[in-house]
Amino acid sequence: MSQIASLPLFHQIAGQSVLVLGDGPAAEPKRRLVERAGGVIVDDLARAVDEGVRLAFIAYDDPRACEVAAINARCAGMLVNVVDRPELCDFTTPSILDRDPLLVAIGTGGASAGLAKHVRLRLERVLPETLGLLAKALEAARPALRVKFPEGPDRRRAVDAALREGGALDPFDPASFRKVDDWVEDMALPASGAIFDVTLTSADPEDLTLRQARLLGEADVLLIDGAVPSAILARARADAAREPMREGSANGPGLTLILRWRPAAPETGS
């Protein structure tokens, strides 16, 4: 199975106390981040322990002071972030692209905050400012979607069809948020039972075609023929069913993707 360096989570802290220790340029961005997320800053370790605070940011200039504070906070049950000391961190903070309520978080596990920032700056240029409006419109449409498609898999298939590239609600179309009501009114369930057969010859996910990558991201069922590399399977939906390919197994609702592993023979010298 393909491994990831850390588990990405979105932690809701509105109205909750968060410990922030330290002064100066290292601590100030953490204070702004906590306040932006609605948290209440506590700057005293003893008080944080008494109040049962769960998150701590530590940004002392003195490395030894950071180490001691991290140990004390962790012993009190807090998850700890020490600025510029990834080896002391239980969690790291990503570079955030904000299209409220849609957030894109880019992290490197503490390897390079600068890299995360510049990836975010590139994405800022290509992701429409109206993505947040699209997210809110889709949220408002949930009751109507549940009435039209009572079954969860049917709703997901309908939304997938609309949001894919060139779909009725393509996220890269800045005007998509205006089309949600009409889409809900007029939409029909995409044809069920679609089956696609893909033969893979490379273990590198970068060698996937755009179509193959899209099918991996949308498939309800993966039928696996051979030792398909974990790096390829990591591109599939996490909740997609995964089964070995057997006679008659390519039959069911939703999108089924048959993945056949047929690696290219290694080149031999002359």
mmCIF file with all atom_site columns, C-alpha atoms in Angstrom, residues 45 49 58 65-78 80:
data_model
loop_
_atom_site.group_PDB
_atom_site.id
_atom_site.type_symbol
_atom_site.label_atom_id
_atom_site.label_alt_id
_atom_site.label_comp_id
_atom_site.label_asym_id
_atom_site.label_entity_id
_atom_site.label_seq_id
_atom_site.pdbx_PDB_ins_code
_atom_site.Cartn_x
_atom_site.Cartn_y
_atom_site.Cartn_z
_atom_site.occupancy
_atom_site.B_iso_or_equiv
_atom_site.pdbx_formal_charge
_atom_site.auth_seq_id
_atom_site.auth_comp_id
_atom_site.auth_asym_id
_atom_site.auth_atom_id
_atom_site.pdbx_PDB_model_num
ATOM 1  C CA . LEU A 1 45 ? 1.037  26.589 29.818 1.00 0.00 ? 45 LEU A CA 1
ATOM 2  C CA . VAL A 1 49 ? -3.270 22.365 31.271 1.00 0.00 ? 49 VAL A CA 1
ATOM 3  C CA . ILE A 1 58 ? 5.377  26.610 20.471 1.00 0.00 ? 58 ILE A CA 1
ATOM 4  C CA . ALA A 1 65 ? 12.849 26.167 25.779 1.00 0.00 ? 65 ALA A CA 1
ATOM 5  C CA . CYS A 1 66 ? 10.927 24.769 22.820 1.00 0.00 ? 66 CYS A CA 1
ATOM 6  C CA . GLU A 1 67 ? 11.952 21.214 23.698 1.00 0.00 ? 67 GLU A CA 1
ATOM 7  C CA . VAL A 1 68 ? 10.934 21.558 27.365 1.00 0.00 ? 68 VAL A CA 1
ATOM 8  C CA . ALA A 1 69 ? 7.604  23.209 26.520 1.00 0.00 ? 69 ALA A CA 1
ATOM 9  C CA . ALA A 1 70 ? 6.859  20.540 23.919 1.00 0.00 ? 70 ALA A CA 1
ATOM 10 C CA . ILE A 1 71 ? 7.474  17.750 26.418 1.00 0.00 ? 71 ILE A CA 1
ATOM 11 C CA . ASN A 1 72 ? 5.307  19.402 29.077 1.00 0.00 ? 72 ASN A CA 1
ATOM 12 C CA . ALA A 1 73 ? 2.445  20.126 26.676 1.00 0.00 ? 73 ALA A CA 1
ATOM 13 C CA . ARG A 1 74 ? 2.541  16.606 25.236 1.00 0.00 ? 74 ARG A CA 1
ATOM 14 C CA . CYS A 1 75 ? 2.546  15.062 28.708 1.00 0.00 ? 75 CYS A CA 1
ATOM 15 C CA . ALA A 1 76 ? -0.602 17.086 29.405 1.00 0.00 ? 76 ALA A CA 1
ATOM 16 C CA . GLY A 1 77 ? -2.290 15.433 26.431 1.00 0.00 ? 77 GLY A CA 1
ATOM 17 C CA . MET A 1 78 ? -1.864 18.216 23.868 1.00 0.00 ? 78 MET A CA 1
ATOM 18 C CA . VAL A 1 80 ? 2.110  19.948 19.658 1.00 0.00 ? 80 VAL A CA 1
#
